[in-house]
mmCIF file of N, CA and C in Angstrom:
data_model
loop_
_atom_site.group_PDB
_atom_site.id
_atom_site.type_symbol
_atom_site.label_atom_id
_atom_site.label_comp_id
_atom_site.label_asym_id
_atom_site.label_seq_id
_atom_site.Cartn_x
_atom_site.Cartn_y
_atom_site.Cartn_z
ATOM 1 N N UNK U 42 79.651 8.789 15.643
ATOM 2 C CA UNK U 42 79.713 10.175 15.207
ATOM 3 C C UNK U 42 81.025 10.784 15.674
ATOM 4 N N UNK U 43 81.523 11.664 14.771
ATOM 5 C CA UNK U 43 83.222 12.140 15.141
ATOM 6 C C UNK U 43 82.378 13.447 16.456
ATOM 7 N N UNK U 44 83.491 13.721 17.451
ATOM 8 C CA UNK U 44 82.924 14.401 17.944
ATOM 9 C C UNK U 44 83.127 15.816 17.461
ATOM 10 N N UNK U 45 82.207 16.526 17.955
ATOM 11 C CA UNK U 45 81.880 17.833 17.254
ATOM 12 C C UNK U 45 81.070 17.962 15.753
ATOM 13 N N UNK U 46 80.972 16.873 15.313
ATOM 14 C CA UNK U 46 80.144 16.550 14.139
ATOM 15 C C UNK U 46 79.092 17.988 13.724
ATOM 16 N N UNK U 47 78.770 18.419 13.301
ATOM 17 C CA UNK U 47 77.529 19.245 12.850
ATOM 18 C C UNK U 47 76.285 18.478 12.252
ATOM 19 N N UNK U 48 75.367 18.315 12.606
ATOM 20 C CA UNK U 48 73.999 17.579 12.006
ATOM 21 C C UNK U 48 72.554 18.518 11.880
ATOM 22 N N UNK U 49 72.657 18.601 10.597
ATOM 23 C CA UNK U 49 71.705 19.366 9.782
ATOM 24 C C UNK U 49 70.519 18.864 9.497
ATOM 25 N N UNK U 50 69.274 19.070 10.130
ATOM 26 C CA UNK U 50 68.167 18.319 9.524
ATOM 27 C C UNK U 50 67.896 19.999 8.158
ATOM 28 N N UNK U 51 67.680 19.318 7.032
ATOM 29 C CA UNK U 51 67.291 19.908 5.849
ATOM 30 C C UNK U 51 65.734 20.047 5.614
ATOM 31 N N UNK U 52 65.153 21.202 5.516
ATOM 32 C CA UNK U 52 63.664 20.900 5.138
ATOM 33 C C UNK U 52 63.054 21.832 3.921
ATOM 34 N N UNK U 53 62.419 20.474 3.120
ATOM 35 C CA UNK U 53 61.478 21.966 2.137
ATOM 36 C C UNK U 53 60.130 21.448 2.285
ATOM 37 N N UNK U 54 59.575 22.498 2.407
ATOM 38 C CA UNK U 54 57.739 22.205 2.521
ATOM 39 C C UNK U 54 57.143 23.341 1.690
ATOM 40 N N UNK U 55 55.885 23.096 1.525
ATOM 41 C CA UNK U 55 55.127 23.907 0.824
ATOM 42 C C UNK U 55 54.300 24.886 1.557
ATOM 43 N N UNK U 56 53.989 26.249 1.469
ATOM 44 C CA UNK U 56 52.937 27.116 1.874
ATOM 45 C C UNK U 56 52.216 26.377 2.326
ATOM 46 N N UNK U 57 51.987 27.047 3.609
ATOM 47 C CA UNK U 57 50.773 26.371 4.571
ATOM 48 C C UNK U 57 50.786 25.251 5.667
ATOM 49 N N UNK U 58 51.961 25.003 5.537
ATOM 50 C CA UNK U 58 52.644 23.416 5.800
ATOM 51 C C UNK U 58 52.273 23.814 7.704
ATOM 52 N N UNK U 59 51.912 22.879 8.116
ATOM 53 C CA UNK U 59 51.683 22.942 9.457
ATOM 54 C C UNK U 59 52.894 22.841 10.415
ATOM 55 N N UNK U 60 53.174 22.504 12.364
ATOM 56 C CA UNK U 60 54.136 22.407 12.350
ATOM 57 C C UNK U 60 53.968 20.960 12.887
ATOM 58 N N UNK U 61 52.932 20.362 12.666
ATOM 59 C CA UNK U 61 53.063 19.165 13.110
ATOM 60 C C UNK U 61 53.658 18.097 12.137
ATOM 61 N N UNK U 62 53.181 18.597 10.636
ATOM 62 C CA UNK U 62 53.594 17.975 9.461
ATOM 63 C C UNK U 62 55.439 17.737 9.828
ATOM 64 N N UNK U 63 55.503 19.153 9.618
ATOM 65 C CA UNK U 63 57.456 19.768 10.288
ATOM 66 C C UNK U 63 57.454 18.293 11.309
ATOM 67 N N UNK U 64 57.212 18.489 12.479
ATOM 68 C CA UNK U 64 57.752 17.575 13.147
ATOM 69 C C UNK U 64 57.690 16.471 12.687
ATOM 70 N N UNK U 65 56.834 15.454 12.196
ATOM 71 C CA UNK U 65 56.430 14.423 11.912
ATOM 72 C C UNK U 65 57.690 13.923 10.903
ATOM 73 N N UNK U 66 57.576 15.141 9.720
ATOM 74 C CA UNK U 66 59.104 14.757 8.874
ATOM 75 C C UNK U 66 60.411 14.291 9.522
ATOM 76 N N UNK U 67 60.476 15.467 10.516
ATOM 77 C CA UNK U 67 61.886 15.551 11.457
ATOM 78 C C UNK U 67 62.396 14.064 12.137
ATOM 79 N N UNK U 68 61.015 13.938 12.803
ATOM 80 C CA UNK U 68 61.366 12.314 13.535
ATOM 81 C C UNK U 68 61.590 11.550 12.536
ATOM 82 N N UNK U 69 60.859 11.310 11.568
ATOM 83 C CA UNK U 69 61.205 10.369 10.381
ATOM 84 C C UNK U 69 62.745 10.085 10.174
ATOM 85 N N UNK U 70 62.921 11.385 9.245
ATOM 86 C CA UNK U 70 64.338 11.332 8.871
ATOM 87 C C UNK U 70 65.610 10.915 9.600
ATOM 88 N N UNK U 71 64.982 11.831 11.013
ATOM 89 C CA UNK U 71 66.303 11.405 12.370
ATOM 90 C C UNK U 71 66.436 10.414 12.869
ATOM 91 N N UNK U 72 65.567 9.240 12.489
ATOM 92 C CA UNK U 72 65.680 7.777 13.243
ATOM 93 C C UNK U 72 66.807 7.215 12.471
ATOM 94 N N UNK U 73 67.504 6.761 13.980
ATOM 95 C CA UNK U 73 68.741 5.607 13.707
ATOM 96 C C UNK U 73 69.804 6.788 13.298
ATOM 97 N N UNK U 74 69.732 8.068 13.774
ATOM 98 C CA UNK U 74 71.065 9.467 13.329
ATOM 99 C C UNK U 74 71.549 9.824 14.467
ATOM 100 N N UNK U 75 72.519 10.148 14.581
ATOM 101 C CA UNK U 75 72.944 11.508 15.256
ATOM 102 C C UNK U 75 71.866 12.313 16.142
ATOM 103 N N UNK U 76 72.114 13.099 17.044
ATOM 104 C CA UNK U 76 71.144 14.078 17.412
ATOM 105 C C UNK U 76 71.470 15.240 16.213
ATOM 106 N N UNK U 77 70.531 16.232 16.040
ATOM 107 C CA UNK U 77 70.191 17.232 14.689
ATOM 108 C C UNK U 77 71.193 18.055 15.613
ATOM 109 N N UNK U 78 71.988 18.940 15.510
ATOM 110 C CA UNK U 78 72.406 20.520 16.355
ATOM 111 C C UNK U 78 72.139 21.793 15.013
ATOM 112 N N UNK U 79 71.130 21.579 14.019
ATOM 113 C CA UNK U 79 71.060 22.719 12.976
ATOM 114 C C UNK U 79 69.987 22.557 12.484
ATOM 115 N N UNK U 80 69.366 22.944 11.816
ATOM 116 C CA UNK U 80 67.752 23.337 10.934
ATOM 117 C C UNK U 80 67.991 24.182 9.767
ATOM 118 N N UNK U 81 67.664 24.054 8.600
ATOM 119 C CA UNK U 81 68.521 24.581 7.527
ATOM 120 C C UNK U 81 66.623 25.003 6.296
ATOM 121 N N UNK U 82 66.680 25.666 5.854
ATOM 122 C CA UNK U 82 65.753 25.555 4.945
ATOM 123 C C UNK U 82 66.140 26.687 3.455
ATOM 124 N N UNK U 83 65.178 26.606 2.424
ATOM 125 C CA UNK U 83 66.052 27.904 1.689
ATOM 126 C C UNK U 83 65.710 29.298 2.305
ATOM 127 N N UNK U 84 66.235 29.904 2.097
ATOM 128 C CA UNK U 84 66.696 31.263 2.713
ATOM 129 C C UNK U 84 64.581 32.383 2.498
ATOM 130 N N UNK U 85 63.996 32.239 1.745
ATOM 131 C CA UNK U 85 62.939 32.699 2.260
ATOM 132 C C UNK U 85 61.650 31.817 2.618
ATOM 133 N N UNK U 86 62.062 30.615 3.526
ATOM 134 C CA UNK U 86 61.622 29.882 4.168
ATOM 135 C C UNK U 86 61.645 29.646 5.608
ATOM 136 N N UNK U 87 62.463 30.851 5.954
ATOM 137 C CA UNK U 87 62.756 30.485 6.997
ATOM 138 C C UNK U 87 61.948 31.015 8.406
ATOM 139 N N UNK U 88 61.145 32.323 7.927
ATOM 140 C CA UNK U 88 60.425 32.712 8.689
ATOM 141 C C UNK U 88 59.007 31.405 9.165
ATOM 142 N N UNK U 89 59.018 30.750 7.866
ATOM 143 C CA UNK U 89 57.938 29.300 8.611
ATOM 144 C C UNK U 89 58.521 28.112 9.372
ATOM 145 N N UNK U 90 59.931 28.256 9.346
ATOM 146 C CA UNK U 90 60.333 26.935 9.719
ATOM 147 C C UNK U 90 60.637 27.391 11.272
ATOM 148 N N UNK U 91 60.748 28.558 11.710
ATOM 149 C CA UNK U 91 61.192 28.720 12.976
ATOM 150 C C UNK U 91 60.274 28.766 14.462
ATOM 151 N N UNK U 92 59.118 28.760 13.886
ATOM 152 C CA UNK U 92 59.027 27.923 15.045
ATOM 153 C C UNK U 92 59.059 26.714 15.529
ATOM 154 N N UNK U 93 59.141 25.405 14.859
ATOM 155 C CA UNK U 93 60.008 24.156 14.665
ATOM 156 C C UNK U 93 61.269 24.405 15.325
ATOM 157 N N UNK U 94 61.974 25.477 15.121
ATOM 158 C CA UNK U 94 63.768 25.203 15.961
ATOM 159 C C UNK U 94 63.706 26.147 16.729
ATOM 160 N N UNK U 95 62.771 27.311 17.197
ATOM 161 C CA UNK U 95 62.580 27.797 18.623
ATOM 162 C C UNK U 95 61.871 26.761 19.373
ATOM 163 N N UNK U 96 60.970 25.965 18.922
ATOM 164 C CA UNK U 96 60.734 24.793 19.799
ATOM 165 C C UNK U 96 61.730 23.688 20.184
ATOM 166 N N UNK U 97 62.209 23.307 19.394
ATOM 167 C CA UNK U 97 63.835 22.503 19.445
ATOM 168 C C UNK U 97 65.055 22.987 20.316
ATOM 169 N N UNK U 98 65.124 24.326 20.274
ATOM 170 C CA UNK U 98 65.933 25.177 20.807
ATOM 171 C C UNK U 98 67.260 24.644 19.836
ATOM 172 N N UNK U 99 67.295 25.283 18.759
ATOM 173 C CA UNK U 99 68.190 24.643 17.843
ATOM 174 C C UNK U 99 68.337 26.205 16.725
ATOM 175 N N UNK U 100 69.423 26.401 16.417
ATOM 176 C CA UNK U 100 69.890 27.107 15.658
ATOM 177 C C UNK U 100 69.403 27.174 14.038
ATOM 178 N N UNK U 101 69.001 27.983 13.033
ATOM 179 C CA UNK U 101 68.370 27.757 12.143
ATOM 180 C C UNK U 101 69.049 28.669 11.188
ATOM 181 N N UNK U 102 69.387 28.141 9.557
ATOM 182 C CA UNK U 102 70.094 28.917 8.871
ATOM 183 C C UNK U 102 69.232 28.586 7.536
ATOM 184 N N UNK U 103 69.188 30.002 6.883
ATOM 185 C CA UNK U 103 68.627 30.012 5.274
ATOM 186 C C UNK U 103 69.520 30.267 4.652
ATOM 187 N N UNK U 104 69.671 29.294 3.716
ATOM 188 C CA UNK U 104 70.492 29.007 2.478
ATOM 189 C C UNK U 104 69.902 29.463 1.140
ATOM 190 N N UNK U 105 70.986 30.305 0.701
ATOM 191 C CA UNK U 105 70.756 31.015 -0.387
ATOM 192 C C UNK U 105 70.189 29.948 -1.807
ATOM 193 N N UNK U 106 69.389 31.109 -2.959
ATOM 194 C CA UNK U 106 68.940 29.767 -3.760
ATOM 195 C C UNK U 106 70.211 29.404 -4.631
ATOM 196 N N UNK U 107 71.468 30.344 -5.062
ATOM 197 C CA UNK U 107 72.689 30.154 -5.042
ATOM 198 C C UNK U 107 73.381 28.547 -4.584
ATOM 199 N N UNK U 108 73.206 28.445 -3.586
ATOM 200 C CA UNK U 108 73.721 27.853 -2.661
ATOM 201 C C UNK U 108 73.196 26.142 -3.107
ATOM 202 N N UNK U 109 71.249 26.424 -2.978
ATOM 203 C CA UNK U 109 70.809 24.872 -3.240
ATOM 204 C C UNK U 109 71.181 24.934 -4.278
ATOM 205 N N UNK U 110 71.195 25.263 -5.635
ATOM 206 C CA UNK U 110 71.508 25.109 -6.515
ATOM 207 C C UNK U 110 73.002 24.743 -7.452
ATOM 208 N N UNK U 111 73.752 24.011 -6.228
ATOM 209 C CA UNK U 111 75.244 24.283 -6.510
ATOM 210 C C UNK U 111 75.211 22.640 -5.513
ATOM 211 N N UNK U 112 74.314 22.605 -5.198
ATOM 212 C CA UNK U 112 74.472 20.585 -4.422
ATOM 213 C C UNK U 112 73.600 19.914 -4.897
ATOM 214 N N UNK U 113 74.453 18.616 -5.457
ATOM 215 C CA UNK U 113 73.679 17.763 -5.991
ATOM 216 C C UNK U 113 72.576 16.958 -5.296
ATOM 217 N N UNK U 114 71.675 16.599 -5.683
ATOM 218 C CA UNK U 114 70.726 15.821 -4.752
ATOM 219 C C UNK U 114 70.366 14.696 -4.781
ATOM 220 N N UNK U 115 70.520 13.659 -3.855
ATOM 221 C CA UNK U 115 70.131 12.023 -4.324
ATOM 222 C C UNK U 115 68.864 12.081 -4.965
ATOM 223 N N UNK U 116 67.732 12.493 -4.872
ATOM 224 C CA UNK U 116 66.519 12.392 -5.167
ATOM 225 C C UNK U 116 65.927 13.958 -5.617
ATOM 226 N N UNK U 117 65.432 13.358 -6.572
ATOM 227 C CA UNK U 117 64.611 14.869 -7.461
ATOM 228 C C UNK U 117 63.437 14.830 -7.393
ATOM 229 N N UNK U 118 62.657 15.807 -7.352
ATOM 230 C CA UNK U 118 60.883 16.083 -7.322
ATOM 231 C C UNK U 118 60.844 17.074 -8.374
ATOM 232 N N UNK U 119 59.398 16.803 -8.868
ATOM 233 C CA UNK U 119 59.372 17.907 -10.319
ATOM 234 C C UNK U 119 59.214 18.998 -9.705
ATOM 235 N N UNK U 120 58.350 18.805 -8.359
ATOM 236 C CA UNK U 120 57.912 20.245 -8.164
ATOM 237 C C UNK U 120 59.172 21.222 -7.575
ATOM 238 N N UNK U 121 60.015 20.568 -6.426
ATOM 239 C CA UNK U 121 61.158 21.379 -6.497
ATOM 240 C C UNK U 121 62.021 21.687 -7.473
ATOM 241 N N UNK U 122 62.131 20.806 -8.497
ATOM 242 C CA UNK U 122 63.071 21.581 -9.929
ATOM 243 C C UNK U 122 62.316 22.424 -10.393
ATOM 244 N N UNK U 123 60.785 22.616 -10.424
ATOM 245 C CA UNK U 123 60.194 23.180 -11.446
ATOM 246 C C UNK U 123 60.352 24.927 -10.338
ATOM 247 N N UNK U 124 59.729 25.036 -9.607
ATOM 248 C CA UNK U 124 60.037 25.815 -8.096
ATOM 249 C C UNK U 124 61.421 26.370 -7.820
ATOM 250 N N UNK U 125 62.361 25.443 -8.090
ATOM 251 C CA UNK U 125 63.866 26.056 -6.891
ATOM 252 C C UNK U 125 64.858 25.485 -7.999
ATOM 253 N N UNK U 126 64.867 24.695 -8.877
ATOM 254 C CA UNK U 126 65.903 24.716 -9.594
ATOM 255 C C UNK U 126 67.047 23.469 -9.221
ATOM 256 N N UNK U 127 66.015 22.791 -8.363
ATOM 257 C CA UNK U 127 66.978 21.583 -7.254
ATOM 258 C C UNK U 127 66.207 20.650 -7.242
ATOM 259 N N UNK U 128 66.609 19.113 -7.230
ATOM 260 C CA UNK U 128 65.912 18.040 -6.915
ATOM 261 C C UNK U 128 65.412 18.117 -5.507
ATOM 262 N N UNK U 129 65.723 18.817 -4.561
ATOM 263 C CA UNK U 129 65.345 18.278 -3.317
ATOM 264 C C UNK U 129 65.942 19.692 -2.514
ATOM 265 N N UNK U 130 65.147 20.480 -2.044
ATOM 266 C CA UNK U 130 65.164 21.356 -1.464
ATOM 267 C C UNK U 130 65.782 21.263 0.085
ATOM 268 N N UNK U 131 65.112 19.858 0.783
ATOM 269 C CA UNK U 131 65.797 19.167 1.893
ATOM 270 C C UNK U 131 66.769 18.737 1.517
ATOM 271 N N UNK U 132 67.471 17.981 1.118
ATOM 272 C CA UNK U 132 68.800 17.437 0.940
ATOM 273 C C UNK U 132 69.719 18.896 0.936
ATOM 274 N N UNK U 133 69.422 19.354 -0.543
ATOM 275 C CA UNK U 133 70.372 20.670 -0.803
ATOM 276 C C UNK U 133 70.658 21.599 0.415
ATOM 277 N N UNK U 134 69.508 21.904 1.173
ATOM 278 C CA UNK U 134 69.530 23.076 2.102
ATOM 279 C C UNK U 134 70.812 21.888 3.132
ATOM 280 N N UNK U 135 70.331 20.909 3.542
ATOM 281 C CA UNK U 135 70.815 20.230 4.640
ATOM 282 C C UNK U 135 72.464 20.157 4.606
ATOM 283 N N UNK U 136 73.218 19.404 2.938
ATOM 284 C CA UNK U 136 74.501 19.727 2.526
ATOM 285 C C UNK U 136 74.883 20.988 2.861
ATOM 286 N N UNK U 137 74.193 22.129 2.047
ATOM 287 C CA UNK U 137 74.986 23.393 1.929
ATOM 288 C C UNK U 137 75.261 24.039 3.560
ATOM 289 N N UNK U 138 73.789 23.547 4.579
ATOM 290 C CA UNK U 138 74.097 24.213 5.720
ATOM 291 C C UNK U 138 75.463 23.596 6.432
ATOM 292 N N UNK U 139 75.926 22.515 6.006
ATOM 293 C CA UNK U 139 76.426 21.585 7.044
ATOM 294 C C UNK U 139 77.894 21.757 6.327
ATOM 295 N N UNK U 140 78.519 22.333 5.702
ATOM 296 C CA UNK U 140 79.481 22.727 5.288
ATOM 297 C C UNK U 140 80.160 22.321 4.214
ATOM 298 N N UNK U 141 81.763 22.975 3.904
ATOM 299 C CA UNK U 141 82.386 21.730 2.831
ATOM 300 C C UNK U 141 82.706 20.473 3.092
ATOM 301 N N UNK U 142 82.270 19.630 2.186
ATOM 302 C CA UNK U 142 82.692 17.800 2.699
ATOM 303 C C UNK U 142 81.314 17.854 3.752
ATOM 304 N N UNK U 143 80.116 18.041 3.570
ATOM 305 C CA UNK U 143 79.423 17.482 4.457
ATOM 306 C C UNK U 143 78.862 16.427 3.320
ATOM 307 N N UNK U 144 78.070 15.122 4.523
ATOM 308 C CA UNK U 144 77.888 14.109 3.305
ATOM 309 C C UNK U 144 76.367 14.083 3.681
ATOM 310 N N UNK U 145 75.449 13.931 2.964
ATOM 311 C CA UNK U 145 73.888 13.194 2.918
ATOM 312 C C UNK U 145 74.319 12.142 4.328
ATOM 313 N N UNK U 146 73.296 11.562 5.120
ATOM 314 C CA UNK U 146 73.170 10.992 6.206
ATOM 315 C C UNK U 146 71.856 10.127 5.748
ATOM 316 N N UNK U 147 70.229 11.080 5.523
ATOM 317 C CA UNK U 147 69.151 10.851 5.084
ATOM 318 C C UNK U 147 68.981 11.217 3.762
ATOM 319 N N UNK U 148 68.223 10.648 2.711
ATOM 320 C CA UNK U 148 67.857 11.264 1.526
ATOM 321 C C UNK U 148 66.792 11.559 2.050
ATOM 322 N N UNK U 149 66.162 12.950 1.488
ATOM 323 C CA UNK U 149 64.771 13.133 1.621
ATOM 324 C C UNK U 149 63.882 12.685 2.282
ATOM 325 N N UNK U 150 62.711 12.672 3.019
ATOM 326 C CA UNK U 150 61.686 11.958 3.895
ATOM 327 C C UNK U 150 60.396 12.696 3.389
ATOM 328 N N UNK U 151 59.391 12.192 3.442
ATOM 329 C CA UNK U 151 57.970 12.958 3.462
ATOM 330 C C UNK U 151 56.975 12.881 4.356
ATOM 331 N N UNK U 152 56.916 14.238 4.913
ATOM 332 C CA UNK U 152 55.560 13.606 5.928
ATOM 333 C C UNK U 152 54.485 12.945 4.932
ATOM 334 N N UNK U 153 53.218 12.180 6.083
ATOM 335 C CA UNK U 153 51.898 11.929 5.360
ATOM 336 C C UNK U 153 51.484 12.223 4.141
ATOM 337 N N UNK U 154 50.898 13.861 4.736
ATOM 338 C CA UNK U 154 50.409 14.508 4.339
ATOM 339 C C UNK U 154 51.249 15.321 3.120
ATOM 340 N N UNK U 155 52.396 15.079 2.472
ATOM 341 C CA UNK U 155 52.863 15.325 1.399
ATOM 342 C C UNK U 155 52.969 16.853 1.536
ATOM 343 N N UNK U 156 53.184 17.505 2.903
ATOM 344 C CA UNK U 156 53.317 19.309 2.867
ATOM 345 C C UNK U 156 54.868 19.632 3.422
ATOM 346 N N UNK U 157 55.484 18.057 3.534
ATOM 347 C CA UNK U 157 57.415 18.801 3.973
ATOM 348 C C UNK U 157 57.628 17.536 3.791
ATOM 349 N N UNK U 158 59.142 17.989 3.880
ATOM 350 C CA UNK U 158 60.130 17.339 3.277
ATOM 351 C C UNK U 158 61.678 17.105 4.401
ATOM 352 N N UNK U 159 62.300 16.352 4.863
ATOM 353 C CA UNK U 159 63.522 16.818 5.527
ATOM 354 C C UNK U 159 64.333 15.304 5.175
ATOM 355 N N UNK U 160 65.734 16.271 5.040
ATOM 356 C CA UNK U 160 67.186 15.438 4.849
ATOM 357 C C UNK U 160 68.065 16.002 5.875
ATOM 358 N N UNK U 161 68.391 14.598 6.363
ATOM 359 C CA UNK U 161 69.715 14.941 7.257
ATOM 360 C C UNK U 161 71.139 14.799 6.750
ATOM 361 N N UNK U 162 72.265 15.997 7.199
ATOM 362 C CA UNK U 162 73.433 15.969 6.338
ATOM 363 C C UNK U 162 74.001 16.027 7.990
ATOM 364 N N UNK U 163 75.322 15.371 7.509
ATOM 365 C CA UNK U 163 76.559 15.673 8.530
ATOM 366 C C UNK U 163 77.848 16.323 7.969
ATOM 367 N N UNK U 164 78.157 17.494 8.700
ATOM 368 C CA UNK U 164 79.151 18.284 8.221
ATOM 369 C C UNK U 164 80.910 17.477 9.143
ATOM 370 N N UNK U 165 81.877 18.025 8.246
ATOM 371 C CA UNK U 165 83.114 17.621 8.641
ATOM 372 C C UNK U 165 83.429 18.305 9.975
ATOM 373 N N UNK U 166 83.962 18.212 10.985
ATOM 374 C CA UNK U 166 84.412 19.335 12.040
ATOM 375 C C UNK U 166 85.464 19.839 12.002
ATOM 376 N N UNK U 167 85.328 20.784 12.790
ATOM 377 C CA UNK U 167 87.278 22.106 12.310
ATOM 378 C C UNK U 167 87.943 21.878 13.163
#
């Protein structure tokens, strides 16, 4: 990892989504990465995702639907195109948080229980 790297875990989940589901995704995706230093979700998601990165003690940013909608995504779901206008709500959020020239790290992950979603992106450093 370059140092100073930025590492974005990306997440989209559905209403109701627990936070164990959240975690369960998180470890998934992050095996064999970087440590995460960001938490990214779309921008009125974010009031569920935070307690996940007040537990983390990790910084958390909502990304406009602007924003997912302007990064391409390795992997598409109907329900997020049909929903957000994006293949992958995790991936997109994870790119856009992690800056210009950040690259995919993880495509997409799913917990079990099919209620979240997380992609890890690594941003360029300044």
């Amino acid at each position: 990892m370059e140092r100073g790297a930025v590492i974005v875990a990306g997440f989209g989940f559905r209403s109701g989504v627990s936070l164990s589901s959240l975690r369960e995704v998180f470890a998934l995706a992050g095996q064999g990465h970087p440590p995460v230093t960001h938490l990214a979700t779309a921008q009125d998601k974010v009031a569920a995702l935070a307690p996940l990165a007040q537990a983390l003690g990790l910084p958390l940013t909502g990304v406009t639907p602007e924003a997912l909608a302007a990064v391409p995504t390795a992997t598409r779901s109907v329900a997020s195109l049909t929903a957000r206008g994006v293949g992958s709500v995790a991936e997109a959020s994870a790119v856009a948080a992690a800056g210009a020239g950040a690259r995919l790290l993880t495509p997409r992950r799913i917990s079990s229980d099919r209620m979240a979603t997380c992609a890890i992106a690594q941003g360029v450093p300044t």
